[in-house]
Coordinates of C-alpha atoms in Angstrom, one line a residue:
M1 CA -21.6 46.9 -17.4
K2 CA -18.8 46.6 -14.9
F3 CA -15.6 44.5 -15.1
W4 CA -12.4 44.0 -13.4
T5 CA -9.2 45.5 -14.9
R6 CA -7.1 43.0 -16.7
K7 CA -4.2 42.8 -19.2
A8 CA -5.1 43.1 -22.9
W9 CA -5.2 39.9 -25.1
L10 CA -5.1 39.5 -28.8
L11 CA -8.6 38.7 -30.2
V12 CA -9.1 36.5 -33.3
T13 CA -11.9 34.1 -34.3
V14 CA -10.3 31.2 -32.4
I15 CA -7.6 32.2 -29.9
L16 CA -4.7 29.9 -29.3
V17 CA -2.1 31.1 -26.8
L18 CA 1.2 29.3 -26.5
R19 CA 3.0 29.5 -23.2
T20 CA 6.6 28.6 -22.6
P21 CA 7.2 26.7 -19.5
S22 CA 9.7 28.1 -17.1
A23 CA 13.1 26.4 -16.5
E24 CA 12.3 25.2 -13.0
S25 CA 13.8 21.7 -12.6
S26 CA 15.2 19.3 -10.0
A27 CA 17.3 16.2 -10.2
A28 CA 15.6 12.9 -9.4
Q29 CA 15.7 9.2 -10.2
Y30 CA 13.0 6.6 -11.2
S31 CA 13.4 2.8 -11.6
I32 CA 11.5 1.1 -14.4
Q33 CA 11.2 -2.6 -13.4
F34 CA 11.0 -5.2 -16.2
K35 CA 8.5 -7.3 -14.2
E36 CA 6.3 -4.7 -12.5
H37 CA 6.2 -1.9 -15.2
L38 CA 7.1 -3.7 -18.5
R39 CA 5.0 -6.8 -17.7
I40 CA 7.9 -9.2 -18.4
S41 CA 7.2 -12.1 -16.0
N42 CA 9.4 -14.7 -17.6
D43 CA 12.9 -14.9 -19.0
L44 CA 13.5 -13.2 -22.3
K45 CA 15.2 -16.2 -24.0
L46 CA 17.2 -15.8 -27.1
R47 CA 17.8 -19.2 -28.8
G48 CA 19.8 -20.4 -31.7
A49 CA 22.8 -19.0 -33.6
H50 CA 21.2 -15.6 -34.2
S51 CA 18.2 -14.3 -32.4
S52 CA 16.8 -11.0 -31.2
S53 CA 14.1 -9.6 -28.9
S54 CA 12.9 -6.1 -28.1
L55 CA 11.0 -4.2 -25.4
R56 CA 9.6 -0.8 -25.2
F57 CA 9.5 1.7 -22.3
T58 CA 8.6 5.3 -21.8
C59 CA 9.9 8.3 -20.1
E60 CA 7.5 10.8 -18.4
S61 CA 6.7 13.9 -20.4
T62 CA 8.3 16.1 -17.8
W63 CA 11.6 14.3 -17.7
K64 CA 14.8 15.7 -19.1
P65 CA 17.2 12.7 -18.8
I66 CA 20.7 13.5 -17.5
S67 CA 24.0 11.6 -17.0
G68 CA 23.8 8.6 -14.8
S69 CA 20.9 6.7 -16.3
T70 CA 21.7 3.0 -16.5
L71 CA 20.3 -0.3 -17.8
H72 CA 20.7 -3.2 -15.3
L73 CA 20.5 -6.6 -17.0
F74 CA 20.6 -9.9 -15.1
I75 CA 21.6 -12.5 -17.7
D76 CA 22.7 -16.1 -17.9
H77 CA 23.2 -18.5 -20.8
S78 CA 23.6 -22.2 -21.7
P79 CA 26.8 -23.7 -20.5
D80 CA 28.1 -24.9 -23.8
L81 CA 28.8 -21.6 -25.6
D82 CA 32.0 -20.7 -27.4
G83 CA 33.0 -17.6 -25.4
S84 CA 35.3 -16.4 -28.1
R85 CA 32.6 -16.2 -30.7
S86 CA 29.3 -15.6 -28.8
F87 CA 28.1 -12.1 -28.0
L88 CA 25.1 -10.2 -26.7
S89 CA 24.5 -6.8 -28.3
V90 CA 22.2 -4.1 -26.8
T91 CA 20.9 -1.2 -28.8
L92 CA 18.6 1.7 -27.7
N93 CA 16.6 3.5 -30.4
Y94 CA 18.8 2.0 -33.1
G95 CA 22.0 3.2 -31.4
V96 CA 24.5 0.6 -30.1
L97 CA 24.9 0.7 -26.3
R98 CA 27.2 -2.3 -25.7
S99 CA 28.3 -5.7 -27.0
L100 CA 29.5 -8.2 -24.4
R101 CA 31.1 -11.6 -24.7
L102 CA 29.0 -14.6 -23.5
D103 CA 31.6 -16.8 -21.7
D104 CA 32.2 -18.5 -18.3
H105 CA 32.1 -15.1 -16.5
N106 CA 28.4 -14.7 -17.1
Q107 CA 27.2 -18.3 -17.6
S108 CA 25.3 -18.2 -14.3
A109 CA 23.1 -15.2 -13.2
T110 CA 25.2 -12.0 -13.7
E111 CA 24.3 -8.3 -13.4
V112 CA 25.5 -6.2 -16.3
T113 CA 25.3 -2.4 -15.9
I114 CA 25.1 -0.4 -19.2
P115 CA 25.1 3.5 -19.2
L116 CA 22.3 5.2 -21.1
P117 CA 23.4 8.4 -22.8
P118 CA 20.8 11.1 -22.1
A119 CA 20.7 12.2 -25.7
M120 CA 19.5 8.8 -26.8
L121 CA 16.4 8.7 -24.4
R122 CA 13.0 9.8 -25.8
P123 CA 9.4 9.7 -24.5
E124 CA 9.0 6.4 -26.3
N125 CA 12.0 4.0 -26.4
E126 CA 12.9 0.6 -27.8
I127 CA 15.7 -1.6 -26.6
V128 CA 16.8 -4.5 -28.8
F129 CA 18.7 -7.5 -27.5
S130 CA 20.6 -9.5 -30.2
V131 CA 22.7 -12.6 -29.8
E132 CA 25.3 -14.3 -32.0
Q133 CA 25.8 -17.7 -30.4
F134 CA 28.1 -20.7 -31.3
P135 CA 28.3 -24.0 -29.4
G136 CA 31.6 -24.9 -27.7
A137 CA 33.6 -28.1 -27.7
R138 CA 30.7 -30.1 -26.2
Y139 CA 28.2 -29.4 -28.9
S140 CA 24.6 -28.9 -27.7
S141 CA 21.6 -28.8 -29.9
E142 CA 20.1 -26.0 -27.6
I143 CA 22.0 -22.8 -27.1
W144 CA 20.4 -19.8 -25.5
T145 CA 20.9 -16.6 -23.5
A146 CA 18.3 -15.4 -21.0
I147 CA 17.5 -11.9 -19.7
K148 CA 15.9 -12.1 -16.4
P149 CA 12.6 -10.2 -15.4
S150 CA 14.5 -8.9 -12.4
S151 CA 16.3 -6.5 -14.8
F152 CA 15.5 -2.8 -14.5
I153 CA 16.2 0.7 -15.9
N154 CA 17.3 3.6 -13.7
I155 CA 16.5 7.0 -15.2
Q156 CA 18.3 10.0 -13.8
Y157 CA 16.4 13.1 -14.8
E158 CA 15.6 16.8 -14.1
E159 CA 11.9 17.4 -13.8
N160 CA 10.9 20.3 -16.0
R161 CA 7.5 22.0 -16.4
P162 CA 5.6 20.2 -19.3
A163 CA 4.5 22.1 -22.3
L164 CA 1.0 23.4 -22.1
D165 CA -0.7 22.6 -25.3
L166 CA -4.3 21.5 -26.0
R167 CA -3.1 19.1 -28.7
L168 CA -1.2 17.1 -26.1
L169 CA -4.1 16.3 -23.8
P170 CA -4.7 14.4 -21.6
S171 CA -1.0 15.3 -20.8
P172 CA -0.1 17.0 -18.5
L173 CA -3.4 16.4 -16.6
V174 CA -2.7 12.6 -16.8
D175 CA 0.6 11.5 -18.3
P176 CA 0.2 8.4 -20.5
Y177 CA 4.0 7.9 -20.5
S178 CA 4.2 7.6 -16.7
Y179 CA 4.4 4.3 -14.8
R180 CA 3.2 5.9 -11.6
P181 CA -0.5 5.5 -10.4
K182 CA -2.7 7.8 -12.5
Q183 CA -4.5 10.4 -10.4
L184 CA -6.6 13.4 -11.2
S185 CA -8.2 16.1 -9.0
V186 CA -11.6 17.3 -10.1
L187 CA -13.2 20.5 -8.6
L188 CA -16.7 19.8 -7.5
P189 CA -19.2 22.3 -9.0
G190 CA -21.7 24.1 -6.9
R191 CA -25.3 23.1 -7.7
P192 CA -24.2 21.7 -11.0
S193 CA -26.5 21.4 -14.0
S194 CA -26.9 18.0 -15.6
E195 CA -24.9 19.3 -18.6
T196 CA -22.0 20.1 -16.4
L197 CA -22.1 16.8 -14.6
E198 CA -22.3 15.0 -18.0
A199 CA -19.4 17.0 -19.5
T200 CA -17.2 16.3 -16.5
A201 CA -18.1 12.6 -16.4
L202 CA -17.5 12.2 -20.2
L203 CA -14.1 13.8 -20.0
I204 CA -13.1 11.5 -17.1
A205 CA -14.4 8.4 -18.8
N206 CA -12.8 9.1 -22.1
Y207 CA -9.4 10.0 -20.5
A208 CA -9.6 6.8 -18.4
A209 CA -10.4 4.6 -21.4
N210 CA -7.3 5.6 -23.2
L211 CA -4.8 5.1 -20.3
G212 CA -5.0 1.4 -20.3
E213 CA -5.0 1.3 -16.5
A214 CA -7.0 2.6 -13.5
L215 CA -7.5 6.3 -13.1
T216 CA -8.1 7.5 -9.5
V217 CA -10.3 10.6 -9.4
R218 CA -10.2 12.8 -6.3
A219 CA -13.1 15.2 -6.0
V220 CA -12.1 18.4 -4.2
R221 CA -14.2 21.3 -2.9
S222 CA -11.7 24.1 -3.4
I223 CA -8.7 24.8 -5.7
D224 CA -6.4 24.9 -2.7
A225 CA -7.5 21.4 -1.7
A226 CA -6.3 19.9 -5.0
S227 CA -3.1 17.9 -5.2
G228 CA -1.5 17.7 -8.6
H229 CA -3.3 18.5 -11.8
L230 CA -6.8 19.8 -11.7
L231 CA -9.9 19.5 -14.0
I232 CA -12.5 22.3 -13.6
V233 CA -15.7 22.1 -15.6
G234 CA -18.7 24.4 -15.3
T235 CA -20.1 27.9 -15.8
P236 CA -19.1 30.9 -13.6
E237 CA -22.1 30.2 -11.5
E238 CA -21.0 26.6 -10.9
Q239 CA -17.2 27.2 -10.4
P240 CA -15.2 29.9 -8.5
L241 CA -13.4 31.3 -11.6
R242 CA -12.7 34.6 -9.8
F243 CA -9.9 32.8 -7.9
L244 CA -8.2 32.0 -11.2
E245 CA -8.8 35.5 -12.7
S246 CA -5.1 36.4 -13.0
Q247 CA -4.4 33.1 -14.8
L248 CA -7.1 33.3 -17.5
P249 CA -6.8 34.7 -21.0
F250 CA -10.3 36.2 -20.8
G251 CA -12.2 38.5 -18.5
L252 CA -15.0 38.1 -15.9
F253 CA -17.8 40.6 -16.2
Q254 CA -20.6 41.5 -13.8
V255 CA -23.9 41.6 -15.7
G256 CA -26.7 42.3 -13.3
N257 CA -26.3 39.7 -10.5
K258 CA -24.5 37.2 -12.7
I259 CA -20.8 36.8 -13.8
R260 CA -20.2 36.4 -17.5
L261 CA -17.2 35.6 -19.6
G262 CA -15.7 37.6 -22.4
M263 CA -12.7 39.3 -23.9
N264 CA -11.2 42.4 -22.3
N265 CA -12.8 44.8 -24.9
Q266 CA -16.0 44.0 -23.0
R267 CA -17.3 41.7 -25.7
L268 CA -19.0 38.8 -24.1
F269 CA -18.7 35.3 -25.4
E270 CA -21.8 33.9 -27.2
A271 CA -24.2 31.9 -24.9
Q272 CA -23.4 28.7 -26.8
E273 CA -19.7 29.3 -27.3
G274 CA -17.5 26.8 -25.5
I275 CA -14.4 28.0 -23.8
I276 CA -11.3 25.9 -23.1
A277 CA -8.2 27.1 -21.3
L278 CA -5.1 25.2 -20.2
T279 CA -3.2 27.1 -17.5
Q280 CA -1.2 26.6 -14.4
R281 CA -2.0 27.0 -10.7
P282 CA -0.3 29.8 -8.8
G283 CA 2.6 28.7 -6.7
R284 CA 6.2 27.4 -6.8
I285 CA 5.2 23.8 -7.6
F286 CA 3.9 23.4 -11.1
S287 CA 0.5 21.8 -11.7
S288 CA -1.8 22.4 -14.6
I289 CA -5.5 23.3 -14.7
L290 CA -7.8 22.4 -17.6
L291 CA -10.8 24.7 -17.5
V292 CA -13.9 23.8 -19.6
T293 CA -16.4 26.6 -19.3
G294 CA -18.8 29.0 -21.1
N295 CA -21.7 31.3 -20.4
S296 CA -24.3 28.5 -20.3
P297 CA -24.4 24.8 -19.5
G298 CA -24.8 24.1 -23.2
A299 CA -21.6 25.9 -24.0
V300 CA -19.8 23.7 -21.4
S301 CA -21.1 20.6 -23.2
I302 CA -19.9 22.0 -26.6
A303 CA -16.4 22.6 -25.1
A304 CA -16.2 19.1 -23.6
R305 CA -17.2 17.4 -26.9
K306 CA -14.4 19.3 -28.7
L307 CA -11.9 18.0 -26.1
I308 CA -13.2 14.4 -26.6
V309 CA -12.8 14.6 -30.3
G310 CA -9.5 16.6 -30.1
R311 CA -8.0 17.8 -33.3
F312 CA -6.8 21.3 -32.5
E313 CA -5.2 22.9 -35.5
G314 CA -2.2 24.6 -33.9
P315 CA -0.3 24.8 -30.6
G316 CA -2.1 26.7 -27.9
T317 CA -3.7 26.9 -24.5
F318 CA -6.9 28.7 -25.3
A319 CA -9.7 28.0 -27.7
R320 CA -13.2 29.4 -28.4
I321 CA -15.5 26.7 -29.8
S322 CA -18.5 28.1 -31.6
Q323 CA -19.5 25.1 -33.6
D324 CA -20.6 21.9 -31.9
V325 CA -18.9 18.6 -32.7
R326 CA -21.3 15.6 -32.8
I327 CA -19.8 12.2 -32.0
G328 CA -21.2 9.3 -33.9
S329 CA -22.2 6.3 -31.8
L330 CA -20.8 2.8 -32.3
P331 CA -22.9 0.0 -33.6
P332 CA -24.1 -2.7 -31.2
R333 CA -21.4 -5.3 -30.1
E334 CA -18.5 -3.5 -31.6
W335 CA -16.3 -4.0 -28.5
K336 CA -12.6 -3.2 -28.4
G337 CA -10.6 -6.5 -28.4
F338 CA -13.7 -8.6 -29.0
L339 CA -15.0 -10.5 -32.1
P340 CA -16.6 -8.1 -34.6
P341 CA -20.4 -8.5 -34.7
N342 CA -20.4 -9.7 -38.3
N343 CA -20.1 -13.4 -38.8
H344 CA -17.3 -12.9 -41.4
F345 CA -14.3 -10.7 -40.4
M346 CA -10.6 -10.3 -40.7
L347 CA -8.2 -10.0 -37.7
G348 CA -7.5 -6.4 -38.8
Q349 CA -11.1 -5.5 -37.9
M350 CA -10.2 -6.4 -34.3
G351 CA -7.5 -3.7 -34.3
L352 CA -4.7 -6.3 -34.6
K353 CA -1.6 -5.8 -36.7
E354 CA 1.0 -8.3 -37.7
L355 CA 1.8 -10.6 -34.7
R356 CA 5.3 -12.0 -34.6
I357 CA 6.1 -15.6 -33.8
D358 CA 9.8 -16.3 -33.0
S359 CA 12.2 -17.8 -30.5
Q360 CA 11.2 -15.2 -28.0
N361 CA 7.7 -16.7 -27.6
D362 CA 8.9 -20.3 -28.3
F363 CA 7.4 -20.0 -31.8
S364 CA 4.0 -20.0 -30.3
L365 CA 1.1 -17.5 -30.3
S366 CA -2.0 -17.4 -28.2
L367 CA -4.9 -15.3 -29.6
P368 CA -7.9 -14.5 -27.5
L369 CA -11.2 -14.7 -29.4
L370 CA -13.8 -13.1 -27.1
A371 CA -17.5 -13.0 -27.8
T372 CA -20.1 -10.7 -26.3
P373 CA -22.1 -12.3 -23.5
D374 CA -25.2 -12.7 -25.6
A375 CA -23.4 -14.5 -28.5
Q376 CA -24.7 -18.0 -29.3
F377 CA -22.5 -19.9 -31.8
L378 CA -24.5 -21.7 -34.5
E379 CA -24.0 -25.4 -35.2
Y380 CA -22.5 -25.0 -38.6
G381 CA -20.2 -23.0 -40.9
H382 CA -17.3 -22.2 -38.5
Q383 CA -13.9 -21.9 -40.3
M384 CA -10.8 -19.8 -40.6
T385 CA -8.0 -19.1 -43.0
L386 CA -4.8 -18.2 -41.2
A387 CA -2.3 -16.1 -43.3
F388 CA 1.4 -16.0 -42.4
R389 CA 4.5 -14.6 -43.8
F390 CA 8.1 -15.6 -43.0
N391 CA 11.3 -13.6 -42.9
S392 CA 14.2 -14.4 -45.2
D393 CA 16.0 -16.3 -42.5
A394 CA 13.3 -18.9 -42.2
G395 CA 13.7 -22.3 -43.9
I396 CA 10.2 -23.9 -44.0
E397 CA 10.9 -27.1 -45.8
N398 CA 10.5 -29.2 -42.6
T399 CA 8.3 -26.8 -40.7
R400 CA 4.8 -27.7 -39.4
L401 CA 2.1 -25.6 -37.8
D402 CA 0.0 -27.0 -34.8
V403 CA -3.3 -25.3 -34.2
D404 CA -5.6 -25.9 -31.3
L405 CA -8.6 -24.1 -29.9
N406 CA -9.4 -24.1 -26.2
G407 CA -7.0 -27.0 -25.7
S408 CA -8.4 -29.2 -28.5
M409 CA -6.2 -29.9 -31.5
L410 CA -7.6 -28.6 -34.8
G411 CA -4.8 -29.9 -37.0
R412 CA -1.1 -30.1 -38.0
F413 CA 0.0 -28.7 -41.3
D414 CA 3.2 -28.8 -43.3
A415 CA 4.2 -25.2 -44.2
A416 CA 5.8 -26.2 -47.5
Q417 CA 2.6 -27.8 -48.7
F418 CA 0.7 -24.6 -48.4
S419 CA 3.3 -22.0 -49.1
T420 CA 3.7 -19.6 -52.0
G421 CA 7.2 -18.0 -51.6
S422 CA 7.5 -16.4 -48.2
R423 CA 3.8 -16.7 -47.4
T424 CA 1.5 -19.5 -46.2
S425 CA -2.2 -19.6 -46.0
I426 CA -3.9 -22.4 -44.1
H427 CA -7.6 -23.2 -44.1
L428 CA -9.3 -24.9 -41.1
K429 CA -12.8 -25.9 -40.1
I430 CA -13.8 -25.3 -36.5
P431 CA -16.2 -27.7 -34.7
A432 CA -19.0 -25.7 -33.1
R433 CA -18.7 -27.8 -29.9
L434 CA -15.4 -26.2 -29.1
L435 CA -16.6 -22.6 -29.2
R436 CA -17.3 -20.7 -26.0
R437 CA -17.8 -17.1 -25.0
Q438 CA -14.1 -16.8 -24.2
N439 CA -11.8 -18.7 -26.6
V440 CA -8.1 -19.0 -27.0
L441 CA -6.6 -20.0 -30.4
N442 CA -3.1 -21.4 -30.0
M443 CA -0.6 -21.6 -32.9
T444 CA 2.8 -23.3 -32.7
W445 CA 5.4 -23.6 -35.4
R446 CA 7.4 -26.9 -35.1
G447 CA 10.8 -27.1 -36.7
L448 CA 11.0 -23.4 -37.4
D449 CA 13.5 -23.0 -34.5
S450 CA 15.8 -25.6 -36.1
A451 CA 15.4 -24.3 -39.6
L452 CA 18.5 -23.4 -41.6
G453 CA 17.9 -19.7 -41.3
K454 CA 19.8 -17.4 -38.8
D455 CA 16.9 -15.8 -37.0
P456 CA 13.7 -17.4 -38.2
S457 CA 10.4 -15.6 -37.6
A458 CA 6.8 -15.9 -38.8
W459 CA 4.0 -13.3 -38.6
L460 CA 0.3 -13.9 -38.3
L461 CA -1.2 -11.4 -40.7
P462 CA -4.3 -9.2 -40.1
T463 CA -5.7 -10.4 -43.4
S464 CA -6.4 -13.8 -41.7
E465 CA -10.2 -14.5 -42.2
F466 CA -12.7 -16.0 -39.9
D467 CA -16.3 -17.2 -40.3
L468 CA -18.0 -17.6 -36.9
P469 CA -21.8 -17.7 -37.4
R470 CA -23.6 -16.4 -34.3
D471 CA -27.0 -15.6 -33.1
Y472 CA -27.5 -13.1 -30.2
R473 CA -29.9 -13.8 -27.3
S474 CA -29.8 -13.6 -23.6
D475 CA -32.0 -14.1 -20.6
L476 CA -32.3 -10.6 -18.9
P477 CA -32.2 -9.1 -16.4
D478 CA -29.1 -10.8 -15.0
L479 CA -26.7 -9.0 -12.7
G480 CA -24.1 -11.7 -13.5
L481 CA -23.7 -10.3 -17.0
L482 CA -22.7 -6.8 -15.7
Q483 CA -19.1 -8.2 -15.4
Y484 CA -18.9 -8.2 -19.2
G485 CA -18.7 -4.6 -20.2
L486 CA -21.8 -3.7 -18.1
F487 CA -24.0 -5.7 -20.4
P488 CA -26.7 -5.0 -21.5
F489 CA -26.1 -1.3 -20.8
G490 CA -22.9 -1.5 -22.7
L491 CA -24.3 -3.3 -25.7
R492 CA -23.1 -0.2 -27.6
S493 CA -19.7 0.1 -26.0
D494 CA -19.8 3.9 -26.0
F495 CA -23.1 3.9 -24.0
P496 CA -24.9 6.4 -26.3
D497 CA -28.3 5.1 -25.3
T498 CA -27.6 5.0 -21.5
I499 CA -28.4 7.8 -19.1
L500 CA -27.0 8.2 -15.6
V501 CA -29.7 9.5 -13.4
A502 CA -28.3 11.5 -10.5
P503 CA -30.4 12.8 -7.6
D504 CA -30.3 16.5 -6.8
D505 CA -27.6 17.2 -4.2
S506 CA -26.3 20.5 -3.1
G507 CA -23.4 19.1 -1.1
G508 CA -21.4 17.6 -4.0
E509 CA -21.4 14.0 -2.8
V510 CA -23.6 12.9 -5.7
A511 CA -21.3 14.7 -8.2
A512 CA -18.3 12.9 -6.7
A513 CA -20.1 9.6 -7.0
V514 CA -20.9 10.2 -10.7
F515 CA -17.2 11.1 -11.4
E516 CA -16.1 7.9 -9.6
F517 CA -18.4 5.9 -11.7
A518 CA -17.1 7.5 -14.9
A519 CA -13.5 6.6 -14.0
L520 CA -14.5 3.0 -13.3
L521 CA -16.5 2.8 -16.6
G522 CA -13.5 4.0 -18.5
R523 CA -11.6 1.0 -17.2
L524 CA -14.4 -1.7 -17.2
A525 CA -16.0 -1.1 -20.6
P526 CA -14.3 -2.4 -23.8
S527 CA -14.4 1.0 -25.5
G528 CA -12.1 3.8 -26.6
R529 CA -14.7 6.5 -26.2
F530 CA -18.0 7.2 -24.4
A531 CA -21.2 9.2 -25.1
F532 CA -23.5 8.5 -22.2
G533 CA -25.9 11.1 -20.8
V534 CA -26.4 12.5 -17.3
R535 CA -29.7 13.8 -16.1
H536 CA -31.6 14.7 -12.9
P537 CA -34.9 12.8 -12.5
A538 CA -37.1 15.8 -13.3
E539 CA -35.3 16.3 -16.6
L540 CA -36.2 12.9 -18.1
S541 CA -38.5 13.4 -21.0
Q542 CA -40.9 10.7 -22.2
E543 CA -38.7 10.3 -25.3
A544 CA -35.6 9.7 -23.1
R545 CA -37.4 7.2 -20.9
V546 CA -38.5 5.2 -23.9
S547 CA -35.3 5.2 -25.8
S548 CA -32.7 4.8 -23.1
H549 CA -31.2 2.4 -20.6
M550 CA -30.8 4.0 -17.2
I551 CA -28.4 3.7 -14.4
L552 CA -30.1 5.2 -11.4
F553 CA -28.2 6.5 -8.3
R554 CA -30.6 6.6 -5.4
I555 CA -30.7 7.5 -1.8
G556 CA -32.9 5.4 0.5
A557 CA -33.2 3.1 3.4
L558 CA -31.1 -0.1 3.5
P559 CA -31.0 -3.2 5.7
R560 CA -28.8 -2.7 8.8
G561 CA -25.1 -3.1 8.0
A562 CA -25.6 -2.9 4.2
V563 CA -23.3 -0.6 2.2
A564 CA -25.4 -0.5 -1.0
A565 CA -28.2 -2.3 -2.8
I566 CA -28.2 -3.0 -6.5
Q567 CA -31.1 -4.1 -8.7
E568 CA -31.6 -4.7 -12.4
S569 CA -35.0 -4.6 -14.0
I570 CA -36.8 -4.2 -17.3
S571 CA -37.7 -0.6 -18.1
P572 CA -41.4 0.1 -17.5
W573 CA -41.3 2.4 -20.6
N574 CA -39.7 0.0 -23.1
A575 CA -39.3 -3.8 -22.7
Q576 CA -36.1 -3.7 -24.7
K577 CA -34.4 -1.3 -22.3
Y578 CA -33.2 -1.9 -18.7
L579 CA -32.8 -0.1 -15.4
L580 CA -29.9 -0.5 -13.0
S581 CA -30.6 1.0 -9.5
I582 CA -27.7 1.6 -7.1
T583 CA -29.0 2.7 -3.7
S584 CA -27.1 4.0 -0.7
S585 CA -28.2 5.2 2.6
S586 CA -27.1 8.8 2.1
P587 CA -25.4 11.1 -0.5
A588 CA -22.1 10.8 1.4
A589 CA -22.3 7.0 1.2
L590 CA -23.0 6.9 -2.5
H591 CA -19.4 7.3 -3.5
N592 CA -18.3 4.3 -1.5
A593 CA -21.4 2.3 -2.7
I594 CA -20.3 2.7 -6.3
K595 CA -16.7 1.7 -5.6
T596 CA -18.1 -1.4 -3.7
V597 CA -20.6 -2.4 -6.4
F598 CA -18.2 -2.2 -9.3
S599 CA -15.1 -3.5 -7.6

């Protein structure tokens, strides 16, 4: 057995190595726009004698804020304010930044610049705007202060190397705190096994699903061609690990005509032992590499599943995974942000917490109630019980609640009639004729803004109950339904019974297409995790054909000028399963075909 000389490493059952990033840094600036980045498209309007509103923003993981960071507010207010008694206060993470008088000097649109002390900035931040407002000599029933969506935050920072820690993934590969476009380089494996294709695609899809925005995947053919952070998945036969030898906490050993992985005491890793290493690329500019490998394709799969589940016990950059982690599949129609499949449910089962209704949203709340595309609402039994609580500043004696569904009024209710202390519970029947696949429930509190309290607020509680009897049926195949979570392939939103069938391709174009599809799937499907499979055609067993939906990537002739062809059909092996065929004229064109089809 022959091996290359390397430094010695400490061997334990699971090895976790913590590396300290170097102190390289450089000063820079980034502008966080209220409208573009924080999605504030309208004025933040603070009404009444006492009112407040908050917004959250993040600072990138690599930022070390320095002096010079500023908050730029564009404000105006109603003309009839007593400038001697009316103030706007701004706090950051519970620390007061500034209190400014609301008078003639800032009645029309005015820019206010507020310094942000570096010590007060964190990766996750909250700014609270509070007003105390009194009418002037010309008393007006409506007094307000508005913060414009043209406001922005300038962060001055030094960029440091991020901490390398498996517990923090997907950072630094993809920073969930960043407002910049999310990009990830992926090293194309050479002649990849289906297990390696599957492991890579699953990692991409799962990371994309939890970003909340598009992830751009750039498939590269060499480590030097990568820009930014890099994901490498595969065995030593599939990936050029020798180029990373000096960066790895394990050794590369020549065993016959194969390269095997092991520790430097010449002990090889077990064939089914997954290996995960988080390291950095050589060079002056820092970029990280996440390596998912092992001495067999099965070991690569084990390592990938561990990363999807997470839960590393301690800080570190290296882990040996000897025990496989099985990920349970989601039940049908349990889609993130959609109605639960059961006819009776609470809002909390949709992942919703308390929803605040106050002067900031004009005491109104719109709640989407989305049904899966095969849902058919029955003709009877639809009802809901809306549960609210009020803060101590709310006087509800003359307050009413208007409720409408899809623009049709369901009723108006006096809060005092249904209230018990600070809580109100209101029961309504829902006419079946109003229900659709995409519904919007609107709730508006009338009179709460003019209540006797200082800063009245109501909260819709997650204990609110709904009864929406449904049947499920659809006329398939139907390409039009793909726009809804790739239905019917996404009936189970984690796709555990769907196989991506990739043709054999030695050039890497098919792998790049599979990775592109995985990134798109993470954004298009209403799921927080994925468990689909990837196979080559010759690997499809009879059991897999019978039990699975299939998405087939094919190479074939197309009509002149066509970029791709797409066809959905009933599976010939199981009438309850479906096939989706995506055909391009060549392996090189398959990548663009997928982008075009799923745009």
